[in-house]
Backbone as JSON, one array per atom type, in Angstrom:
{
  "sequence": "MSTFYWSAKTFVVAPATRVLFRPWVKGLGNVPASGPAILACNHLSVSDSVFMPAMLDRQVHFLAKKEYFTGPGVKGWVTRKFFEAANQLPMDRSGGAASLRSLEAGVDCLRRGDLLGIYPEGTRSPDGRLHRGKIGVAKLALATGAPVVPIAMIGTDRVQPIGRSLPSIRRLGMIFGEPLDFSDRVADADDPRVLREVTDEVMEAIRRLSGQEYVDAYAGDVKAGRAVAPPRRRPGA",
  "N": [[-72.74, -121.73, -93.52], [-70.52, -119.27, -92.35], [-67.26, -119.15, -93.69], [-65.12, -117.87, -92.47], [-66.09, -117.68, -89.82], [-66.4, -120.43, -89.13], [-63.77, -121.4, -89.39], [-62.29, -119.76, -87.61], [-63.57, -120.32, -85.19], [-63.28, -123.16, -84.97], [-60.5, -123.7, -85.11], [-59.2, -121.81, -83.57], [-60.69, -120.21, -81.55], [-62.37, -122.04, -80.04], [-60.49, -124.13, -79.18], [-58.66, -122.49, -77.7], [-60.34, -121.44, -75.74], [-61.08, -123.74, -74.31], [-58.61, -124.65, -73.32], [-57.44, -122.46, -71.93], [-59.45, -121.33, -70.27], [-60.89, -123.39, -69.23], [-63.72, -124.22, -69.23], [-66.62, -125.25, -67.45], [-69.48, -127.08, -68.26], [-72.97, -127.52, -68.33], [-75.87, -129.31, -69.35], [-75.68, -129.24, -72.14], [-76.85, -130.81, -74.07], [-79.4, -129.83, -74.27], [-79.56, -127.98, -76.27], [-80.91, -127.86, -79.44], [-80.04, -130.26, -81.96], [-80.52, -129.71, -84.56], [-82.42, -127.43, -86.6], [-84.38, -124.44, -85.76], [-83.65, -122.32, -82.93], [-83.83, -120.21, -80.08], [-81.32, -118.83, -78.26], [-81.28, -117.72, -75.21], [-79.69, -115.62, -73.09], [-78.13, -114.68, -69.99], [-76.2, -111.67, -69.36], [-73.1, -110.89, -68.68], [-70.58, -110.14, -69.49], [-68.58, -108.87, -72.22], [-67.3, -110.95, -73.38], [-69.05, -113.07, -73.31], [-70.27, -113.62, -75.75], [-68.32, -114.93, -77.07], [-67.41, -117.13, -75.54], [-69.7, -118.81, -75.07], [-70.75, -119.68, -77.71], [-68.46, -121.1, -78.46], [-68.61, -123.55, -77.26], [-70.42, -125.01, -78.65], [-71.37, -127.15, -81.37], [-72.8, -126.19, -83.48], [-73.31, -123.25, -85.51], [-73.76, -120.0, -84.13], [-75.77, -117.24, -84.5], [-75.7, -113.85, -83.55], [-77.58, -111.15, -82.19], [-76.25, -108.1, -82.41], [-75.21, -104.94, -81.02], [-75.97, -102.06, -82.94], [-74.05, -100.12, -83.13], [-71.6, -101.3, -83.48], [-71.43, -101.57, -86.17], [-71.37, -99.13, -87.34], [-69.26, -97.43, -86.89], [-66.83, -94.79, -87.4], [-64.21, -94.15, -89.89], [-61.1, -96.01, -90.41], [-60.87, -97.86, -88.31], [-63.56, -98.25, -87.68], [-64.44, -99.42, -90.05], [-62.96, -101.82, -90.09], [-63.95, -103.02, -87.77], [-66.67, -103.3, -88.45], [-66.48, -105.08, -90.66], [-65.42, -107.3, -89.4], [-67.49, -108.09, -87.62], [-69.51, -108.58, -89.45], [-68.39, -110.74, -90.87], [-68.37, -112.58, -88.85], [-70.98, -113.17, -88.7], [-72.69, -111.56, -87.17], [-75.6, -109.79, -86.3], [-76.93, -106.6, -86.88], [-78.42, -104.71, -84.27], [-80.82, -102.41, -83.35], [-81.01, -100.62, -80.48], [-82.56, -98.62, -79.5], [-85.21, -98.7, -78.98], [-88.82, -98.91, -79.52], [-90.18, -98.56, -82.84], [-87.85, -98.79, -84.38], [-86.26, -100.71, -83.06], [-87.94, -102.91, -83.29], [-87.94, -103.31, -86.05], [-85.33, -104.12, -86.36], [-85.42, -106.63, -85.27], [-86.36, -108.19, -87.3], [-84.27, -109.28, -88.76], [-83.43, -111.24, -87.03], [-85.7, -112.87, -87.02], [-85.66, -113.79, -89.67], [-83.31, -115.29, -89.57], [-84.02, -117.37, -87.8], [-86.1, -118.54, -89.23], [-84.69, -119.66, -91.25], [-83.78, -121.85, -90.0], [-81.72, -121.66, -88.16], [-79.54, -121.12, -85.25], [-80.13, -118.58, -82.91], [-78.64, -116.2, -80.95], [-79.4, -114.24, -78.1], [-79.51, -111.49, -75.86], [-81.67, -110.96, -73.46], [-81.71, -108.9, -71.55], [-80.7, -106.74, -72.86], [-78.35, -105.32, -72.61], [-75.08, -105.43, -71.05], [-75.07, -106.56, -67.65], [-74.96, -104.11, -65.14], [-74.19, -104.57, -62.54], [-73.86, -107.22, -61.92], [-76.2, -108.49, -61.3], [-79.39, -109.92, -62.36], [-81.39, -108.38, -64.73], [-84.51, -106.82, -65.69], [-86.16, -108.25, -68.46], [-86.26, -107.42, -71.95], [-88.92, -107.27, -74.38], [-88.25, -108.31, -76.84], [-87.25, -110.94, -77.09], [-89.52, -112.46, -76.67], [-91.11, -111.63, -78.81], [-89.64, -112.68, -80.96], [-89.83, -115.43, -80.4], [-92.61, -115.92, -80.55], [-93.19, -115.08, -83.09], [-91.99, -116.95, -84.69], [-92.27, -119.48, -83.59], [-90.15, -120.83, -82.56], [-88.27, -122.72, -80.16], [-87.13, -121.6, -76.92], [-84.04, -121.56, -75.45], [-82.94, -121.27, -72.28], [-80.05, -119.75, -70.88], [-77.34, -119.69, -68.62], [-74.58, -117.79, -67.94], [-71.67, -118.18, -66.08], [-69.51, -116.55, -63.99], [-68.2, -115.04, -65.95], [-68.09, -112.33, -65.69], [-66.05, -111.95, -63.96], [-63.95, -112.86, -65.4], [-63.79, -111.07, -67.57], [-64.53, -108.13, -66.77], [-66.69, -105.21, -67.08], [-65.15, -102.59, -68.83], [-62.65, -103.7, -68.94], [-60.13, -104.54, -71.2], [-58.79, -106.9, -71.99], [-59.27, -110.36, -71.31], [-58.95, -111.98, -68.1], [-57.19, -114.9, -67.04], [-59.05, -117.37, -65.92], [-61.29, -119.78, -64.47], [-64.51, -120.51, -65.92], [-68.08, -120.92, -66.27], [-71.07, -122.43, -67.71], [-74.57, -122.92, -68.09], [-76.99, -124.71, -69.74], [-80.35, -124.57, -70.06], [-83.49, -126.45, -70.04], [-85.38, -126.47, -73.08], [-87.82, -123.94, -73.68], [-91.15, -123.95, -74.6], [-93.22, -122.0, -76.43], [-95.16, -122.21, -78.31], [-97.88, -122.51, -78.09], [-98.86, -120.03, -77.72], [-98.62, -118.51, -79.95], [-100.66, -117.36, -81.45], [-101.23, -115.13, -80.03], [-99.37, -113.21, -80.52], [-99.31, -110.44, -80.8], [-100.21, -109.37, -78.5], [-99.61, -107.31, -75.88], [-99.61, -108.01, -73.15], [-99.23, -110.79, -73.17], [-96.74, -110.92, -74.4], [-95.13, -109.76, -72.42], [-95.52, -111.63, -70.37], [-94.36, -113.96, -71.46], [-91.71, -113.09, -71.79], [-91.03, -112.62, -69.09], [-91.18, -115.22, -68.12], [-89.05, -116.41, -69.45], [-86.92, -114.94, -68.33], [-87.15, -115.71, -65.66], [-86.5, -118.41, -65.88], [-83.81, -118.19, -66.62], [-82.86, -116.94, -64.31], [-83.22, -118.93, -62.37], [-81.34, -120.78, -63.23], [-78.92, -119.36, -63.11], [-78.77, -118.33, -60.56], [-78.72, -115.68, -59.9], [-79.48, -112.56, -58.3], [-82.57, -110.93, -58.84], [-83.49, -107.95, -60.53], [-86.04, -105.7, -60.93], [-85.88, -103.79, -63.1], [-84.81, -102.16, -66.08], [-81.61, -102.92, -67.37], [-80.26, -101.09, -69.0], [-81.51, -98.68, -68.31], [-80.73, -98.44, -65.67], [-77.97, -98.17, -65.98], [-77.9, -95.71, -67.31], [-78.85, -94.01, -65.45], [-81.55, -93.55, -65.36], [-83.13, -95.14, -63.85], [-83.21, -96.43, -60.56], [-81.52, -99.0, -59.1], [-82.5, -101.33, -56.59], [-80.91, -101.75, -53.34], [-78.38, -104.29, -52.96], [-79.37, -107.5, -51.84], [-78.62, -108.71, -48.61], [-76.71, -111.63, -47.84], [-78.69, -114.35, -46.89], [-80.75, -112.75, -46.21]],
  "CA": [[-71.91, -121.23, -92.42], [-69.4, -118.43, -92.75], [-65.96, -119.82, -93.64], [-64.34, -117.2, -91.42], [-66.64, -118.09, -88.52], [-66.09, -121.84, -88.87], [-62.33, -121.57, -89.23], [-61.85, -119.11, -86.37], [-64.12, -121.06, -84.05], [-62.76, -124.53, -84.89], [-59.05, -123.81, -84.96], [-58.62, -120.8, -82.67], [-61.48, -119.8, -80.39], [-62.77, -123.17, -79.19], [-59.34, -124.72, -78.48], [-58.12, -121.55, -76.72], [-61.28, -121.35, -74.64], [-61.02, -124.96, -73.5], [-57.3, -124.77, -72.66], [-57.14, -121.34, -71.04], [-60.49, -120.99, -69.31], [-61.39, -124.66, -68.68], [-65.13, -124.03, -68.89], [-67.49, -126.37, -67.11], [-70.72, -126.91, -69.01], [-74.06, -128.42, -68.0], [-77.08, -129.24, -70.16], [-75.4, -128.94, -73.54], [-77.8, -131.56, -74.89], [-80.67, -129.1, -74.41], [-79.53, -127.21, -77.51], [-81.29, -128.77, -80.53], [-78.99, -130.61, -82.92], [-80.88, -129.11, -85.85], [-83.61, -126.6, -86.53], [-84.22, -123.14, -85.11], [-83.81, -122.15, -81.49], [-83.37, -118.94, -79.54], [-80.46, -119.02, -77.1], [-81.5, -116.53, -74.4], [-78.58, -115.7, -72.15], [-77.77, -113.51, -69.17], [-75.1, -110.96, -70.03], [-72.19, -110.38, -67.67], [-69.31, -109.72, -70.07], [-68.52, -108.86, -73.68], [-66.78, -112.25, -73.8], [-70.11, -114.08, -73.36], [-70.54, -113.95, -77.15], [-67.23, -115.77, -77.54], [-67.31, -118.38, -74.78], [-70.85, -119.7, -75.22], [-70.74, -120.38, -79.0], [-67.3, -121.98, -78.58], [-68.94, -124.87, -76.72], [-71.44, -125.63, -79.49], [-70.96, -127.58, -82.7], [-73.53, -125.4, -84.46], [-73.06, -121.82, -85.57], [-74.7, -119.15, -83.44], [-75.87, -115.84, -84.92], [-76.05, -112.99, -82.42], [-78.01, -109.78, -82.42], [-75.23, -107.24, -81.81], [-75.61, -103.53, -81.07], [-75.71, -101.52, -84.27], [-72.87, -99.25, -83.09], [-70.46, -102.05, -83.99], [-71.46, -101.55, -87.63], [-71.49, -97.76, -87.83], [-68.12, -96.62, -86.46], [-66.17, -94.05, -88.49], [-62.8, -94.35, -90.18], [-60.56, -97.35, -90.66], [-61.24, -98.74, -87.2], [-64.97, -98.58, -87.85], [-64.55, -100.34, -91.18], [-62.44, -103.12, -89.66], [-64.91, -103.57, -86.81], [-67.86, -103.71, -89.19], [-66.19, -106.26, -91.46], [-65.24, -108.44, -88.49], [-68.79, -108.55, -87.14], [-70.24, -109.16, -90.59], [-67.81, -112.05, -91.15], [-68.75, -113.46, -87.75], [-72.44, -113.34, -88.8], [-73.41, -110.8, -86.16], [-76.7, -109.06, -86.93], [-77.07, -105.31, -86.19], [-79.64, -104.53, -83.5], [-81.06, -101.05, -82.86], [-81.48, -100.76, -79.1], [-83.19, -97.37, -79.07], [-86.59, -98.97, -78.62], [-89.86, -98.54, -80.46], [-90.26, -99.16, -84.18], [-86.51, -99.11, -84.87], [-85.85, -101.98, -82.48], [-88.77, -103.97, -83.85], [-87.45, -103.58, -87.4], [-84.08, -104.86, -86.21], [-85.73, -108.02, -84.94], [-86.67, -108.95, -88.51], [-83.09, -110.08, -89.12], [-83.48, -112.42, -86.17], [-86.78, -113.73, -87.52], [-85.17, -114.45, -90.88], [-82.33, -116.29, -89.14], [-84.74, -118.51, -87.23], [-86.88, -119.2, -90.28], [-83.73, -120.48, -92.01], [-83.46, -123.03, -89.2], [-80.45, -121.43, -87.47], [-79.54, -120.74, -83.85], [-80.01, -117.15, -82.71], [-78.33, -115.81, -79.58], [-79.94, -112.92, -77.73], [-79.42, -111.12, -74.44], [-82.94, -110.26, -73.2], [-81.51, -107.69, -70.75], [-80.42, -105.67, -73.8], [-76.99, -104.83, -72.41], [-74.44, -106.13, -69.94], [-75.5, -106.19, -66.32], [-74.03, -103.15, -64.53], [-73.88, -104.91, -61.16], [-73.82, -108.66, -61.73], [-77.53, -109.02, -61.06], [-80.2, -110.14, -63.55], [-82.34, -107.29, -64.85], [-85.77, -107.03, -66.41], [-85.97, -108.56, -69.86], [-87.02, -106.71, -72.99], [-89.86, -108.22, -74.98], [-87.79, -108.8, -78.14], [-87.13, -112.4, -77.07], [-90.88, -112.99, -76.82], [-91.55, -111.37, -80.19], [-88.98, -113.66, -81.82], [-90.36, -116.77, -80.14], [-94.0, -116.05, -81.0], [-93.24, -114.87, -84.54], [-91.41, -118.09, -85.41], [-92.55, -120.75, -82.93], [-88.9, -121.47, -82.17], [-88.09, -122.88, -78.72], [-86.16, -120.72, -76.26], [-83.15, -122.27, -74.53], [-82.35, -120.32, -71.33], [-78.63, -120.04, -70.63], [-76.69, -118.91, -67.57], [-73.13, -117.68, -67.94], [-71.21, -118.12, -64.7], [-68.15, -116.1, -63.75], [-67.56, -114.3, -67.04], [-67.86, -110.96, -65.24], [-64.74, -111.91, -63.31], [-62.96, -113.07, -66.46], [-63.64, -109.81, -68.3], [-65.53, -107.17, -66.31], [-66.89, -104.0, -67.88], [-64.02, -101.69, -68.8], [-61.39, -104.43, -69.11], [-59.94, -104.85, -72.62], [-58.36, -108.28, -72.18], [-59.75, -111.23, -70.23], [-58.01, -112.64, -67.19], [-57.27, -116.36, -67.18], [-59.67, -118.03, -64.78], [-62.31, -120.72, -64.94], [-65.87, -120.01, -66.05], [-69.05, -121.99, -66.5], [-72.33, -122.11, -68.38], [-75.62, -123.91, -67.91], [-78.03, -124.66, -70.76], [-81.58, -125.11, -69.5], [-84.41, -127.15, -70.94], [-86.06, -125.55, -73.99], [-89.15, -123.44, -73.34], [-92.01, -123.99, -75.79], [-94.3, -121.02, -76.36], [-95.92, -122.33, -79.55], [-99.31, -122.43, -77.81], [-99.24, -118.63, -77.6], [-98.29, -117.83, -81.21], [-101.81, -116.57, -81.91], [-101.29, -113.91, -79.23], [-98.06, -112.56, -80.72], [-99.43, -108.99, -80.75], [-100.8, -109.0, -77.21], [-98.53, -106.85, -74.99], [-99.62, -108.75, -71.89], [-98.63, -112.1, -73.42], [-95.31, -110.69, -74.66], [-94.48, -109.55, -71.12], [-95.55, -112.89, -69.64], [-93.36, -114.85, -72.05], [-90.39, -112.55, -71.44], [-90.78, -112.86, -67.67], [-90.92, -116.65, -67.94], [-87.67, -116.64, -69.9], [-86.01, -114.38, -67.34], [-87.2, -116.54, -64.46], [-85.73, -119.62, -66.16], [-82.4, -117.82, -66.54], [-82.55, -116.66, -62.9], [-83.09, -120.21, -61.65], [-80.08, -121.42, -63.64], [-77.76, -118.55, -62.74], [-78.75, -118.0, -59.14], [-78.56, -114.24, -59.73], [-80.54, -111.74, -57.74], [-83.32, -110.29, -59.91], [-83.82, -106.54, -60.38], [-87.15, -105.38, -61.82], [-85.59, -102.54, -63.81], [-83.98, -102.44, -67.24], [-80.19, -102.66, -67.14], [-79.89, -99.87, -69.7], [-82.0, -97.54, -67.54], [-79.88, -98.34, -64.48], [-76.69, -97.61, -66.43], [-78.06, -94.32, -67.72], [-79.35, -93.22, -64.34], [-82.99, -93.31, -65.47], [-83.77, -95.97, -62.84], [-82.34, -96.74, -59.44], [-81.65, -100.4, -58.68], [-82.54, -101.47, -55.13], [-79.65, -102.26, -52.77], [-78.2, -105.73, -52.99], [-79.81, -108.22, -50.65], [-77.58, -109.34, -47.82], [-76.84, -113.08, -47.78], [-79.56, -114.83, -45.84], [-81.84, -111.8, -45.92]],
  "C": [[-70.77, -120.41, -92.99], [-68.09, -119.2, -92.62], [-65.08, -119.2, -92.56], [-64.78, -117.67, -90.04], [-66.2, -119.5, -88.18], [-64.6, -122.03, -88.6], [-61.84, -120.99, -87.9], [-62.33, -119.89, -85.15], [-63.44, -122.41, -83.87], [-61.29, -124.59, -84.53], [-58.43, -122.83, -83.96], [-59.45, -120.65, -81.4], [-61.82, -120.97, -79.47], [-61.58, -123.82, -78.48], [-58.77, -123.79, -77.4], [-59.03, -121.45, -75.51], [-61.16, -122.56, -73.72], [-59.71, -125.05, -72.72], [-57.11, -123.69, -71.6], [-58.17, -121.15, -69.94], [-61.19, -122.21, -68.71], [-62.87, -124.59, -68.3], [-65.82, -125.33, -68.49], [-68.88, -126.06, -67.71], [-71.74, -127.95, -68.57], [-75.2, -128.22, -68.99], [-76.87, -128.95, -71.62], [-76.37, -129.65, -74.48], [-79.15, -130.89, -75.03], [-80.7, -128.2, -75.64], [-79.87, -128.16, -78.66], [-80.16, -129.02, -81.51], [-79.27, -130.05, -84.31], [-82.14, -128.28, -85.64], [-83.4, -125.35, -85.7], [-84.35, -123.21, -83.6], [-83.24, -120.8, -81.11], [-82.56, -119.25, -78.29], [-80.5, -117.73, -76.28], [-80.59, -116.58, -73.18], [-78.51, -114.46, -71.25], [-76.5, -112.9, -69.75], [-74.23, -110.27, -69.0], [-70.93, -109.76, -68.25], [-69.4, -109.72, -71.58], [-68.04, -110.22, -74.2], [-67.84, -113.34, -73.82], [-70.36, -114.56, -74.8], [-69.43, -114.78, -77.78], [-67.28, -117.14, -76.87], [-68.48, -119.33, -75.04], [-70.88, -120.4, -76.57], [-69.58, -121.35, -79.16], [-67.59, -123.39, -78.1], [-69.93, -125.64, -77.59], [-70.86, -126.05, -80.84], [-71.61, -126.71, -83.78], [-73.11, -123.93, -84.4], [-74.14, -121.07, -84.81], [-74.64, -117.74, -84.04], [-76.29, -115.03, -83.7], [-76.6, -111.68, -82.92], [-77.04, -108.88, -81.67], [-75.64, -105.78, -81.96], [-75.13, -102.89, -82.38], [-74.47, -100.63, -84.31], [-71.62, -99.96, -83.58], [-70.34, -101.94, -85.51], [-71.4, -100.13, -88.21], [-70.33, -96.86, -87.43], [-67.42, -95.96, -87.63], [-64.74, -94.52, -88.73], [-62.41, -95.8, -90.4], [-60.95, -98.32, -89.56], [-62.69, -99.18, -87.31], [-65.18, -99.58, -88.97], [-64.1, -101.74, -90.79], [-63.42, -103.79, -88.7], [-66.15, -104.09, -87.52], [-67.62, -104.99, -89.96], [-66.01, -107.49, -90.58], [-66.6, -108.97, -88.04], [-69.64, -109.13, -88.26], [-69.72, -110.56, -90.9], [-68.19, -113.06, -90.08], [-70.27, -113.66, -87.68], [-73.18, -112.72, -87.63], [-74.44, -109.94, -86.89], [-76.92, -107.75, -86.18], [-78.43, -105.16, -85.53], [-79.73, -103.09, -83.0], [-81.69, -101.16, -81.48], [-82.19, -99.52, -78.59], [-84.64, -97.55, -78.66], [-87.55, -98.6, -79.74], [-89.75, -99.26, -81.8], [-88.89, -99.57, -84.7], [-86.02, -100.45, -84.33], [-86.65, -103.14, -83.06], [-88.33, -104.32, -85.27], [-86.16, -104.41, -87.35], [-84.32, -106.33, -85.93], [-86.02, -108.86, -86.18], [-85.48, -109.78, -88.98], [-83.03, -111.35, -88.29], [-84.56, -113.4, -86.61], [-86.33, -114.49, -88.76], [-84.18, -115.56, -90.54], [-83.02, -117.54, -88.63], [-85.53, -119.26, -88.3], [-85.98, -119.99, -91.23], [-83.35, -121.75, -91.25], [-82.19, -122.9, -88.4], [-80.66, -121.17, -85.98], [-79.33, -119.23, -83.74], [-79.75, -116.87, -81.23], [-78.85, -114.41, -79.29], [-79.76, -112.73, -76.23], [-80.69, -110.33, -74.1], [-82.79, -109.01, -72.35], [-81.17, -106.49, -71.64], [-79.02, -105.11, -73.71], [-76.39, -105.61, -71.25], [-74.96, -105.64, -68.59], [-74.5, -105.22, -65.69], [-73.56, -103.56, -63.14], [-73.86, -106.41, -60.87], [-75.16, -109.3, -61.44], [-78.29, -109.18, -62.39], [-81.29, -109.08, -63.6], [-83.53, -107.66, -65.73], [-85.5, -107.26, -67.89], [-86.8, -107.69, -70.78], [-87.81, -107.72, -73.81], [-89.42, -108.72, -76.35], [-87.69, -110.32, -78.18], [-88.49, -113.06, -77.26], [-91.39, -112.79, -78.24], [-90.93, -112.38, -81.16], [-89.58, -115.05, -81.65], [-91.77, -116.93, -80.72], [-94.13, -115.82, -82.5], [-92.81, -116.11, -85.31], [-91.79, -119.45, -84.83], [-91.31, -121.48, -82.47], [-88.83, -121.62, -80.65], [-87.03, -121.92, -78.2], [-85.35, -121.54, -75.27], [-82.55, -121.23, -73.57], [-80.93, -120.73, -70.99], [-78.12, -119.11, -69.53], [-75.19, -118.96, -67.77], [-72.69, -117.44, -66.5], [-69.76, -117.65, -64.65], [-67.49, -115.32, -64.86], [-67.34, -112.83, -66.67], [-66.55, -110.82, -64.47], [-63.63, -112.15, -64.32], [-62.7, -111.77, -67.22], [-64.73, -108.83, -67.87], [-65.64, -105.98, -67.24], [-65.69, -103.08, -67.7], [-62.68, -102.38, -68.99], [-61.25, -104.86, -70.57], [-59.61, -106.31, -72.86], [-58.86, -109.14, -71.02], [-58.62, -111.73, -69.35], [-58.23, -114.14, -67.28], [-57.81, -116.95, -65.88], [-60.85, -118.85, -65.27], [-63.69, -120.05, -64.97], [-66.81, -121.18, -66.31], [-70.26, -121.5, -67.27], [-73.3, -123.26, -68.23], [-76.69, -123.68, -68.97], [-79.28, -125.33, -70.19], [-82.44, -125.83, -70.52], [-85.15, -126.14, -71.81], [-87.46, -125.19, -73.49], [-89.97, -123.35, -74.62], [-93.17, -123.02, -75.6], [-95.2, -121.1, -77.59], [-97.42, -122.24, -79.32], [-99.8, -120.99, -77.71], [-98.93, -117.83, -78.87], [-99.42, -116.93, -81.68], [-101.91, -115.25, -81.17], [-100.02, -113.08, -79.37], [-98.13, -111.04, -80.64], [-100.02, -108.48, -79.44], [-99.67, -108.58, -76.25], [-98.45, -107.62, -73.67], [-98.95, -110.1, -72.06], [-97.12, -111.95, -73.67], [-94.55, -110.49, -73.35], [-94.44, -110.85, -70.33], [-94.47, -113.84, -70.14], [-91.95, -114.39, -71.67], [-90.06, -112.83, -69.98], [-90.52, -114.33, -67.39], [-89.5, -117.01, -68.37], [-86.69, -116.15, -68.86], [-86.0, -115.2, -66.05], [-86.43, -117.84, -64.67], [-84.24, -119.34, -66.09], [-82.0, -117.6, -65.08], [-82.36, -117.96, -62.11], [-81.77, -120.9, -61.98], [-78.87, -120.68, -63.08], [-77.63, -118.3, -61.25], [-78.59, -116.52, -58.87], [-79.75, -113.63, -59.0], [-81.23, -111.01, -58.89], [-83.64, -108.85, -59.55], [-84.9, -106.19, -61.39], [-86.99, -103.98, -62.41], [-84.68, -102.9, -64.97], [-82.53, -102.05, -66.96], [-79.75, -101.36, -67.8], [-80.34, -98.63, -68.95], [-81.15, -97.34, -66.28], [-78.54, -97.71, -64.87], [-76.79, -96.12, -66.72], [-78.57, -93.42, -66.6], [-80.83, -92.91, -64.41], [-83.78, -94.13, -64.46], [-82.73, -96.26, -61.75], [-82.57, -98.18, -59.02], [-81.69, -100.46, -57.16], [-81.2, -101.98, -54.6], [-79.59, -103.77, -52.89], [-78.74, -106.35, -51.7], [-78.6, -108.79, -49.91], [-77.77, -110.84, -47.82], [-77.68, -113.51, -46.59], [-80.72, -113.92, -45.53], [-83.13, -112.24, -46.61]]
}
């Protein structure tokens, strides 16, 4: 475990999170006490990567967008060193072969017996709804046989919405679901149909925990204007 990570989490991040944001947590016992597991989480705020690991005794490695590691100048250097010290792993989100190569760092992490955090949506939700998952979570699960723990972050979009630099002080929550075992499908790790099925099962587990409305479009495409999300459902509709 990184000394920086352990010290910052134990003496700063976890105490501050508990005192200031008073998080309520359900299902914490669903995270394995040892051995590999994929923590698959909805993504409402940049602070999700702070609040969720703060509630766990174990270290969590996250796949972080590669832009955090490639910024220019002094600011870029400081940012890169911070994410490296926090054991964040660079993830290429451009798709195709580059993204698949990036997943190898996650595979190595799981094969070491560590916890790996991943946001299957690929980016923060632009509208608070749950969007279509990318198949990276399935590739990781079938490549390693590691269980997938679905996680719902609740209210973090109100604590720190997109565009806000500092979080507001208000309560948040998180729910850890029962681990999903896909070890019976490891032999089909290269089957696109199976990869989509596994990903959709993970997203459905997250949706049940979070209560979010589901949008069958990638969040990144919605943000970029390449896809149009359907109107929000009216309550009771």
